[in-house]
mmCIF file of C-alpha atoms and ligand atoms in Angstrom:
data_model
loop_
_atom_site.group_PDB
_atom_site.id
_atom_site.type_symbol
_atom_site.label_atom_id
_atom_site.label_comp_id
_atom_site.label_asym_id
_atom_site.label_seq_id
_atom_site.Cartn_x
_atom_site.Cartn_y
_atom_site.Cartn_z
ATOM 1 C CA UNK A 14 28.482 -58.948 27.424
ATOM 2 C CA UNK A 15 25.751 -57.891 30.066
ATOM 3 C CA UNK A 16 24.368 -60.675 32.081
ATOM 4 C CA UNK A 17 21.586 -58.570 32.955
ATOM 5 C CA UNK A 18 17.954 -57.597 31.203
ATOM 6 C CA UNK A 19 18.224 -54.438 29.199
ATOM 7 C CA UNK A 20 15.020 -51.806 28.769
ATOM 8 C CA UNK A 21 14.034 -53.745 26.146
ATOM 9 C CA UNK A 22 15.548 -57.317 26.099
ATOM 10 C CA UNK A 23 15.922 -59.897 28.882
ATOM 11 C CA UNK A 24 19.575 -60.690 29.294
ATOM 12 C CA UNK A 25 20.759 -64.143 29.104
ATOM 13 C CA UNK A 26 20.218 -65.325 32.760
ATOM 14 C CA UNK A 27 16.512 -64.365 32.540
ATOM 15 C CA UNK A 28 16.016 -65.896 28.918
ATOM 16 C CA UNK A 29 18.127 -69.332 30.388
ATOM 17 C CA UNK A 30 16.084 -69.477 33.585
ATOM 18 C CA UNK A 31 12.755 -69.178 31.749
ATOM 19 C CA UNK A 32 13.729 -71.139 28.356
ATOM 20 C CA UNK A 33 14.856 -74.148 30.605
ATOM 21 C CA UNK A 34 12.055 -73.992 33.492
ATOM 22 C CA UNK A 35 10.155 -74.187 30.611
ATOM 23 C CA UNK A 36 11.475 -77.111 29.229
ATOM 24 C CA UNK A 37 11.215 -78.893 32.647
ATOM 25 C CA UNK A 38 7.525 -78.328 32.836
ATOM 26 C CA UNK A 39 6.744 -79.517 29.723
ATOM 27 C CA UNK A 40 8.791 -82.586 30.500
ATOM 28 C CA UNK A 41 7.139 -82.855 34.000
ATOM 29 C CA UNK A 42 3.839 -82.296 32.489
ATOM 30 C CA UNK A 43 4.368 -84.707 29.532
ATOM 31 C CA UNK A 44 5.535 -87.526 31.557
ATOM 32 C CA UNK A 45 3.133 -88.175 34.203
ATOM 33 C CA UNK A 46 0.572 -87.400 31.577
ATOM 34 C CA UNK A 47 2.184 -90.299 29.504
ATOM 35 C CA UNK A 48 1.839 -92.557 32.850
ATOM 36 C CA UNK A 49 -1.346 -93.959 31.169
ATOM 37 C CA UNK A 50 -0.062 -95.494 28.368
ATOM 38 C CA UNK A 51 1.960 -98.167 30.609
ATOM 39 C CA UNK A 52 0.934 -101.048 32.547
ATOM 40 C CA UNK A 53 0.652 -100.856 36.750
ATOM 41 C CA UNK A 54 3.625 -102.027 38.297
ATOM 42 C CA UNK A 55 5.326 -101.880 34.802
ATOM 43 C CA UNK A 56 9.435 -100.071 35.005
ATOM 44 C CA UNK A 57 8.249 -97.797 32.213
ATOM 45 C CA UNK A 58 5.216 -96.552 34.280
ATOM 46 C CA UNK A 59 7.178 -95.897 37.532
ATOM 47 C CA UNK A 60 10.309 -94.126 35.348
ATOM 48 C CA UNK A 61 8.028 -91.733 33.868
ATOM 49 C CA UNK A 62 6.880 -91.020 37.501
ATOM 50 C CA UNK A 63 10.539 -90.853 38.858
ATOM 51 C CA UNK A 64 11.815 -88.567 36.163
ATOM 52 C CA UNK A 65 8.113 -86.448 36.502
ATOM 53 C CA UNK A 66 9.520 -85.961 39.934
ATOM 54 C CA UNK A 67 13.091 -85.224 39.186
ATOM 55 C CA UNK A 68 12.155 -82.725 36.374
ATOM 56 C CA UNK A 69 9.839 -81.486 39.055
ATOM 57 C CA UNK A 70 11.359 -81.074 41.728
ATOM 58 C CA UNK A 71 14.360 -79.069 39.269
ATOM 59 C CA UNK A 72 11.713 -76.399 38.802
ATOM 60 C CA UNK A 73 11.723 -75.802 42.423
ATOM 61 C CA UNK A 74 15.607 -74.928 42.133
ATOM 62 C CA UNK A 75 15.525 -73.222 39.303
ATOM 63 C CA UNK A 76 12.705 -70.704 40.732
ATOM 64 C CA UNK A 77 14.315 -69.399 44.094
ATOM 65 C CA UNK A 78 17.036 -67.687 42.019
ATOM 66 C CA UNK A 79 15.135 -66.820 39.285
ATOM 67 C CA UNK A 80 13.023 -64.865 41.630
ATOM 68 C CA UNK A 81 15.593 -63.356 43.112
ATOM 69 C CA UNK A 82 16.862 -61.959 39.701
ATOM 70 C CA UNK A 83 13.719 -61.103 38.473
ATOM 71 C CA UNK A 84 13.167 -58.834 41.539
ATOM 72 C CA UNK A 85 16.646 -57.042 41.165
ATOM 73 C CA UNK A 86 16.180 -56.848 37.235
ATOM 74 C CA UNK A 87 14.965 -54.017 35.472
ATOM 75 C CA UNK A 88 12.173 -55.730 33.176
ATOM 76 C CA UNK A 89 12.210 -54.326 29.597
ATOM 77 C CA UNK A 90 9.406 -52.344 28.466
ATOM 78 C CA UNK A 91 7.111 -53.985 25.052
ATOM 79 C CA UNK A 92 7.023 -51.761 22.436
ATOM 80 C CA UNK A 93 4.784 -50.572 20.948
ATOM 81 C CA UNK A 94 3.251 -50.425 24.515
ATOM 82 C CA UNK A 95 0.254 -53.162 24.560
ATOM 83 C CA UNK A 96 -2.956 -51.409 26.519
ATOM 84 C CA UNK A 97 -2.796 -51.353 29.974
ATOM 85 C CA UNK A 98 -5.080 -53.073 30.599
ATOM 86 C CA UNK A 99 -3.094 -56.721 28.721
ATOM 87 C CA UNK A 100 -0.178 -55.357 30.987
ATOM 88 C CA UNK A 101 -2.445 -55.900 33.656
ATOM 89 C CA UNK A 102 -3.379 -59.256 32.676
ATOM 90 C CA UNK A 103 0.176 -60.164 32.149
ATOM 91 C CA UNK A 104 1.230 -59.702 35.579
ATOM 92 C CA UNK A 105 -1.708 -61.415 36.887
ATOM 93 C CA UNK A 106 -0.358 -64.570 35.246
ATOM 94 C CA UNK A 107 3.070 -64.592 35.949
ATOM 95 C CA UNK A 108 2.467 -63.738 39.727
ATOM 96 C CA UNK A 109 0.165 -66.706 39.340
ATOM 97 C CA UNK A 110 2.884 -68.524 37.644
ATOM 98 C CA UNK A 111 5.800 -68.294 39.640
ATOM 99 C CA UNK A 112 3.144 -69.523 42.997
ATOM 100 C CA UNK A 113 2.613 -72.830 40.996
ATOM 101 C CA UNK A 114 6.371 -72.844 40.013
ATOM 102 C CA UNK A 115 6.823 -72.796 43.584
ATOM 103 C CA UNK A 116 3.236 -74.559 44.837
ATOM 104 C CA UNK A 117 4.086 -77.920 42.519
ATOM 105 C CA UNK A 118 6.871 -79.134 43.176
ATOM 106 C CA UNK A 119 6.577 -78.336 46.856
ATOM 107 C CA UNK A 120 3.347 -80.051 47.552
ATOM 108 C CA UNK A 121 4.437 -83.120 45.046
ATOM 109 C CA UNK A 122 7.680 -83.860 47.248
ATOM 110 C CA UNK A 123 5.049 -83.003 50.572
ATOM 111 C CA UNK A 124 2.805 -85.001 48.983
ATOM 112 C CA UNK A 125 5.567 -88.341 48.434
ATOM 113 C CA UNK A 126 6.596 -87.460 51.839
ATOM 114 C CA UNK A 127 3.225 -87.957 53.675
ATOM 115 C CA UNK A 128 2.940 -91.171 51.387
ATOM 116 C CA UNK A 129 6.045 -92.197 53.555
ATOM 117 C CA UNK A 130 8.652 -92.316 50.679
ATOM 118 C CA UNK A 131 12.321 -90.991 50.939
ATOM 119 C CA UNK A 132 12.005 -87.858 47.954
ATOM 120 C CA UNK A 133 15.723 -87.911 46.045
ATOM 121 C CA UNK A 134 16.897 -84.897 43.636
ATOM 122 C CA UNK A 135 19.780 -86.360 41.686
ATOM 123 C CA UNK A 136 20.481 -89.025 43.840
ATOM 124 C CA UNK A 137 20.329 -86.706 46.964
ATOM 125 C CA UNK A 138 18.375 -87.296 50.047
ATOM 126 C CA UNK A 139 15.733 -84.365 50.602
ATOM 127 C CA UNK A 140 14.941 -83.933 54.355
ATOM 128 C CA UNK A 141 11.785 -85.285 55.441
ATOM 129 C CA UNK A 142 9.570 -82.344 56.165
ATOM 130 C CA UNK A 143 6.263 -84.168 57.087
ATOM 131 C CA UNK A 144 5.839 -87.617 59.102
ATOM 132 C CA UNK A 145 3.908 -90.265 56.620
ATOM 133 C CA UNK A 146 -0.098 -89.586 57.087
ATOM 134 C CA UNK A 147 -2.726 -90.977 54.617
ATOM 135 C CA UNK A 148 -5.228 -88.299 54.924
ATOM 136 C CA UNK A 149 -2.927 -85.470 54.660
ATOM 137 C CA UNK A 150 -1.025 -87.531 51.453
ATOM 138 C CA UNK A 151 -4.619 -87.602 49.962
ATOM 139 C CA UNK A 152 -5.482 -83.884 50.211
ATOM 140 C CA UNK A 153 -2.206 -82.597 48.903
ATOM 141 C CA UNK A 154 -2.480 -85.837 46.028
ATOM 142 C CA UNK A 155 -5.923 -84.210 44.839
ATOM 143 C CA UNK A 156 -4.439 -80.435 45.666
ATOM 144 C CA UNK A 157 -1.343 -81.176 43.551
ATOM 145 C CA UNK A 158 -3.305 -82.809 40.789
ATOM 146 C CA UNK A 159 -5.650 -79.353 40.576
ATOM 147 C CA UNK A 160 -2.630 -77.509 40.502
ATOM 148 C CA UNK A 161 -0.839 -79.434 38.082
ATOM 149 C CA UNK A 162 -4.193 -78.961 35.571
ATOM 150 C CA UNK A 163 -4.285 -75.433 36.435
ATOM 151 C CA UNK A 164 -0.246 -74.769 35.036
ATOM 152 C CA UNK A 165 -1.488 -76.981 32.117
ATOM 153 C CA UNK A 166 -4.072 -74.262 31.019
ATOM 154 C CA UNK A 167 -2.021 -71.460 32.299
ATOM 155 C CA UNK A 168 0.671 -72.564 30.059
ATOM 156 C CA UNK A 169 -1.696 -73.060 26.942
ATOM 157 C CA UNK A 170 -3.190 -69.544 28.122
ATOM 158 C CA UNK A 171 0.567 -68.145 27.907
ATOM 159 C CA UNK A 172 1.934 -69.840 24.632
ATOM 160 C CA UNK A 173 -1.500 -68.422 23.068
ATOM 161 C CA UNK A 174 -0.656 -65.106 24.407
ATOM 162 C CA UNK A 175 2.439 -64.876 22.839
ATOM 163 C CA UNK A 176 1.504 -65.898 19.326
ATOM 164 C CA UNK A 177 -1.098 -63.142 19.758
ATOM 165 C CA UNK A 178 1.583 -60.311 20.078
ATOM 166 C CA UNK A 179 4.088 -61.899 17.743
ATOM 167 C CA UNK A 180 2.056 -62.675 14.569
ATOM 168 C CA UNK A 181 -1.170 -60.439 15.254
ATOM 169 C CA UNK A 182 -0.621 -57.391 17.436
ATOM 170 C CA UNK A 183 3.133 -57.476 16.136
ATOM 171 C CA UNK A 184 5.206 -55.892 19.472
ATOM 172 C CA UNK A 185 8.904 -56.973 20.600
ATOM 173 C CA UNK A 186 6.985 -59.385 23.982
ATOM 174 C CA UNK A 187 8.452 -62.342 22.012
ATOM 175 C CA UNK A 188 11.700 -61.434 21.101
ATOM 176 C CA UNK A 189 12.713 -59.889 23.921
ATOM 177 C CA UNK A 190 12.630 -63.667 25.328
ATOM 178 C CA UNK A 191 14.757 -64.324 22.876
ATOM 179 C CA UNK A 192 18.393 -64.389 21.825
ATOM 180 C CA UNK A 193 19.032 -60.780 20.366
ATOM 181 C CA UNK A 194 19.583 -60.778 16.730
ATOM 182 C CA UNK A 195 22.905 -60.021 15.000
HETATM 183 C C1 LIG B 214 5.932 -74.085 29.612
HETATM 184 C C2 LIG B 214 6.224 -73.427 30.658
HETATM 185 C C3 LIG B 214 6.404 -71.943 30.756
HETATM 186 C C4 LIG B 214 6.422 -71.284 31.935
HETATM 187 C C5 LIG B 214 6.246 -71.897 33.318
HETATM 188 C C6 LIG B 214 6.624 -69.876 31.636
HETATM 189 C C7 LIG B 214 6.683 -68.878 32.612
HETATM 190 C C8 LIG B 214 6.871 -67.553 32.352
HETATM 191 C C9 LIG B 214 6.900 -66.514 33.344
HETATM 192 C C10 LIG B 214 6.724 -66.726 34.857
HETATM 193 C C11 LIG B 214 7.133 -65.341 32.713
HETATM 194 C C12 LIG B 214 7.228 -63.966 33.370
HETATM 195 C C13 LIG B 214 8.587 -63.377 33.290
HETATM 196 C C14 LIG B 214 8.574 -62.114 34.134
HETATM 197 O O1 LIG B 214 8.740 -62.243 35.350
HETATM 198 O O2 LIG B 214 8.360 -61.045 33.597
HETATM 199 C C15 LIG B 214 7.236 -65.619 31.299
HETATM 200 C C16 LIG B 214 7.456 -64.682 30.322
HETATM 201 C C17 LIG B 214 7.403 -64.955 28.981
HETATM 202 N N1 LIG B 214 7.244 -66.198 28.385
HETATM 203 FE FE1 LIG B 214 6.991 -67.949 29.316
HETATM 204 N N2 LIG B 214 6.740 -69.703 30.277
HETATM 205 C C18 LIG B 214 6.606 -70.955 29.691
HETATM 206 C C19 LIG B 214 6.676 -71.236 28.343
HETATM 207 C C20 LIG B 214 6.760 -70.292 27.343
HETATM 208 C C21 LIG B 214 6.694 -70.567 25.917
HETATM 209 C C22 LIG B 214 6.560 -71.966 25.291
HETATM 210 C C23 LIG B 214 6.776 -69.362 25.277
HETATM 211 C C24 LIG B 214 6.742 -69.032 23.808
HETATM 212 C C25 LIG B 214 5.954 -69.523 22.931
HETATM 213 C C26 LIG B 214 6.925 -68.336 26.289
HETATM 214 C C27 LIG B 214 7.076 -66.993 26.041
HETATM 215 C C28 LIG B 214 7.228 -66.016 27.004
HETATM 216 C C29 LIG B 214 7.375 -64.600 26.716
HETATM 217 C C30 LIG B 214 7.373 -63.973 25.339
HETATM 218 C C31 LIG B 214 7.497 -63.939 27.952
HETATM 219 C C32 LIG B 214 7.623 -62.434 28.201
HETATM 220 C C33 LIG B 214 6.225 -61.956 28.417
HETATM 221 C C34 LIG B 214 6.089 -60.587 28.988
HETATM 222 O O3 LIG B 214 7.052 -59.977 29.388
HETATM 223 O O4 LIG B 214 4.918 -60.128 29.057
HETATM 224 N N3 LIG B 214 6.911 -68.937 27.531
HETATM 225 N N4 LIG B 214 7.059 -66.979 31.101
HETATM 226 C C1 LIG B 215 6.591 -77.888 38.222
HETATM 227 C C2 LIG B 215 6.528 -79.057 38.806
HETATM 228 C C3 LIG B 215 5.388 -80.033 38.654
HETATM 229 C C4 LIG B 215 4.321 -80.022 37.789
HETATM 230 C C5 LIG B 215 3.991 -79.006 36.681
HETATM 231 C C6 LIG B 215 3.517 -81.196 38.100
HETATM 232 C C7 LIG B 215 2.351 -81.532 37.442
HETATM 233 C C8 LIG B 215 1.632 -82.680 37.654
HETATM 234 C C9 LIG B 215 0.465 -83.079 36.905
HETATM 235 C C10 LIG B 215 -0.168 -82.283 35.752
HETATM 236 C C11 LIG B 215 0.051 -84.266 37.408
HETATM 237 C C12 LIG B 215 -1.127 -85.115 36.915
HETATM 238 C C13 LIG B 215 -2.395 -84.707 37.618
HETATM 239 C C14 LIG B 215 -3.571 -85.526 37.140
HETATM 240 O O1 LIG B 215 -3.474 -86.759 37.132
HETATM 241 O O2 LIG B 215 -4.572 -84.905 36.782
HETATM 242 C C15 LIG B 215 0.967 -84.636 38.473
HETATM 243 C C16 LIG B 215 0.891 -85.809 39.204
HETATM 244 C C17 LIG B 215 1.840 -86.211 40.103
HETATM 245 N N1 LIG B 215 2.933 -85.495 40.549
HETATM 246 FE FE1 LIG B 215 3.514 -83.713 39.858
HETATM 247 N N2 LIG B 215 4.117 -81.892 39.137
HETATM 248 C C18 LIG B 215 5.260 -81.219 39.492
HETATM 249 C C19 LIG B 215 6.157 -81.589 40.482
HETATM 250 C C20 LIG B 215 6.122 -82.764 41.201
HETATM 251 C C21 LIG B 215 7.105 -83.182 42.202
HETATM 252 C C22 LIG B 215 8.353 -82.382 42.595
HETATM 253 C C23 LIG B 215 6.692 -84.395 42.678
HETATM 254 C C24 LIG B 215 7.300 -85.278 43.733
HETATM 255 C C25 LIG B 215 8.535 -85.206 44.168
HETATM 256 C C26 LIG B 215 5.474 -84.752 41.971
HETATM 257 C C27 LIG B 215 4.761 -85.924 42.149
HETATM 258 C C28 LIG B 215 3.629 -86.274 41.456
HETATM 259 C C29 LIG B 215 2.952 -87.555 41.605
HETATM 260 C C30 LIG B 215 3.399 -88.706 42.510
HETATM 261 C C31 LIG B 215 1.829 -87.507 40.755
HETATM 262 C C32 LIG B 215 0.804 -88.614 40.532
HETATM 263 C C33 LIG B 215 -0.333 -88.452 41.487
HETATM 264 C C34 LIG B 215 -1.310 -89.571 41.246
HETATM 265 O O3 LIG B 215 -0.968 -90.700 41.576
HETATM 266 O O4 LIG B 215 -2.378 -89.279 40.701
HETATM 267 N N3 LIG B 215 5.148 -83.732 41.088
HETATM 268 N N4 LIG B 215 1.920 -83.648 38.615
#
């Protein structure tokens, strides 16, 4: 079995980098989002914010090799071929994509750091890239929360997308993100 993408299908380290980066922003997105619903000060409120940072800051490891692969991956053609001008479109989004993938979770642990705190992945010490400073933990606070509601529409914008060539326009976009069938 190939690990690599085909001419038409993404290969299984594609499909598992996307399917589960996908899963983690959900999860990040979901969580802080949830934040609301709980009491200041309360241990719910501050584990949805530690595990909106954990799932977070995942995304940011997940996305240095998945750019790597998809920059040494052939990426399999749609058929039939959508109009050039939705091909166009596409590639705007997931170039805009993969700088959020990349923006987020960098600013967010910038953004903890200029706050002063100590930013852990899985129990792991990151180094501390920027000295505490309020104003500079303020503009990346309201930079990261713009970002974070941009990804929110870019992934409604996305999910939409792909309903639109599975059910309507009928091509292969969706499947080819998923396991081939038997
Ligand atoms: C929620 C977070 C998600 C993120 C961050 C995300 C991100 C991306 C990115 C960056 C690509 C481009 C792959 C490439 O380099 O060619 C992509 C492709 C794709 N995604 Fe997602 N995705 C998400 C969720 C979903 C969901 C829920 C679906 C299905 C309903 C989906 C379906 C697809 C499909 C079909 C493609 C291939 C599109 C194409 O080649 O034009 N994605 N995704
Ligand atoms: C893909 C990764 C990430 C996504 C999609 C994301 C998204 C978001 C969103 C949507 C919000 C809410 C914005 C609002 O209130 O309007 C938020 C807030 C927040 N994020 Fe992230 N984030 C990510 C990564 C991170 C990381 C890695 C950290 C820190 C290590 C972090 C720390 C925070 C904090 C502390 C807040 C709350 C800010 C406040 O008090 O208003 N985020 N994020």
């Amino acid at each position: 079995m190939s690990l690599g993408n085909t001419e038409r299908q993404f290969g299984p380290v594609a499909r598992a980098l996307h399917w589960l980066s996908a899963l983690l922003v959900v999860a990040a997105i979901g969580l802080i989002e949830s934040h609301d619903f709980f009491e200041k000060g309360s241990s719910a409120r501050s584990l949805t914010a530690i595990l909106h940072m954990q799932a977070g800051a995942l995304v940011l490891v997940l996305t240095l090799p998945r750019l790597f692969w998809r920059f040494t991956q052939v990426l399999p053609s749609i058929t039939p071929p959508p109009p050039a001008w939705q091909n166009g479109l596409a590639h705007a989004m997931h170039f805009v994509f993969y700088a959020l993938l990349l923006a987020l979770p960098l600013s967010g642990i910038a953004m903890r750091q200029a706050h002063g705190d100590v930013v852990t992945l899985l129990g792991v010490s990151l180094p501390a890239l920027i000295a505490p400073n309020d104003d500079l933990h303020e503009t990346l606070e309201s930079l990261h929360e713009l970002m974070g509601n941009a990804m929110i529409l870019l992934v409604l914008a996305h999910v939409a997308a792909a309903v639109v060539h599975h059910r309507i326009q009928r091509d292969d976009t969706l499947t080819r993100m998923l396991p081939p069938r038997r």
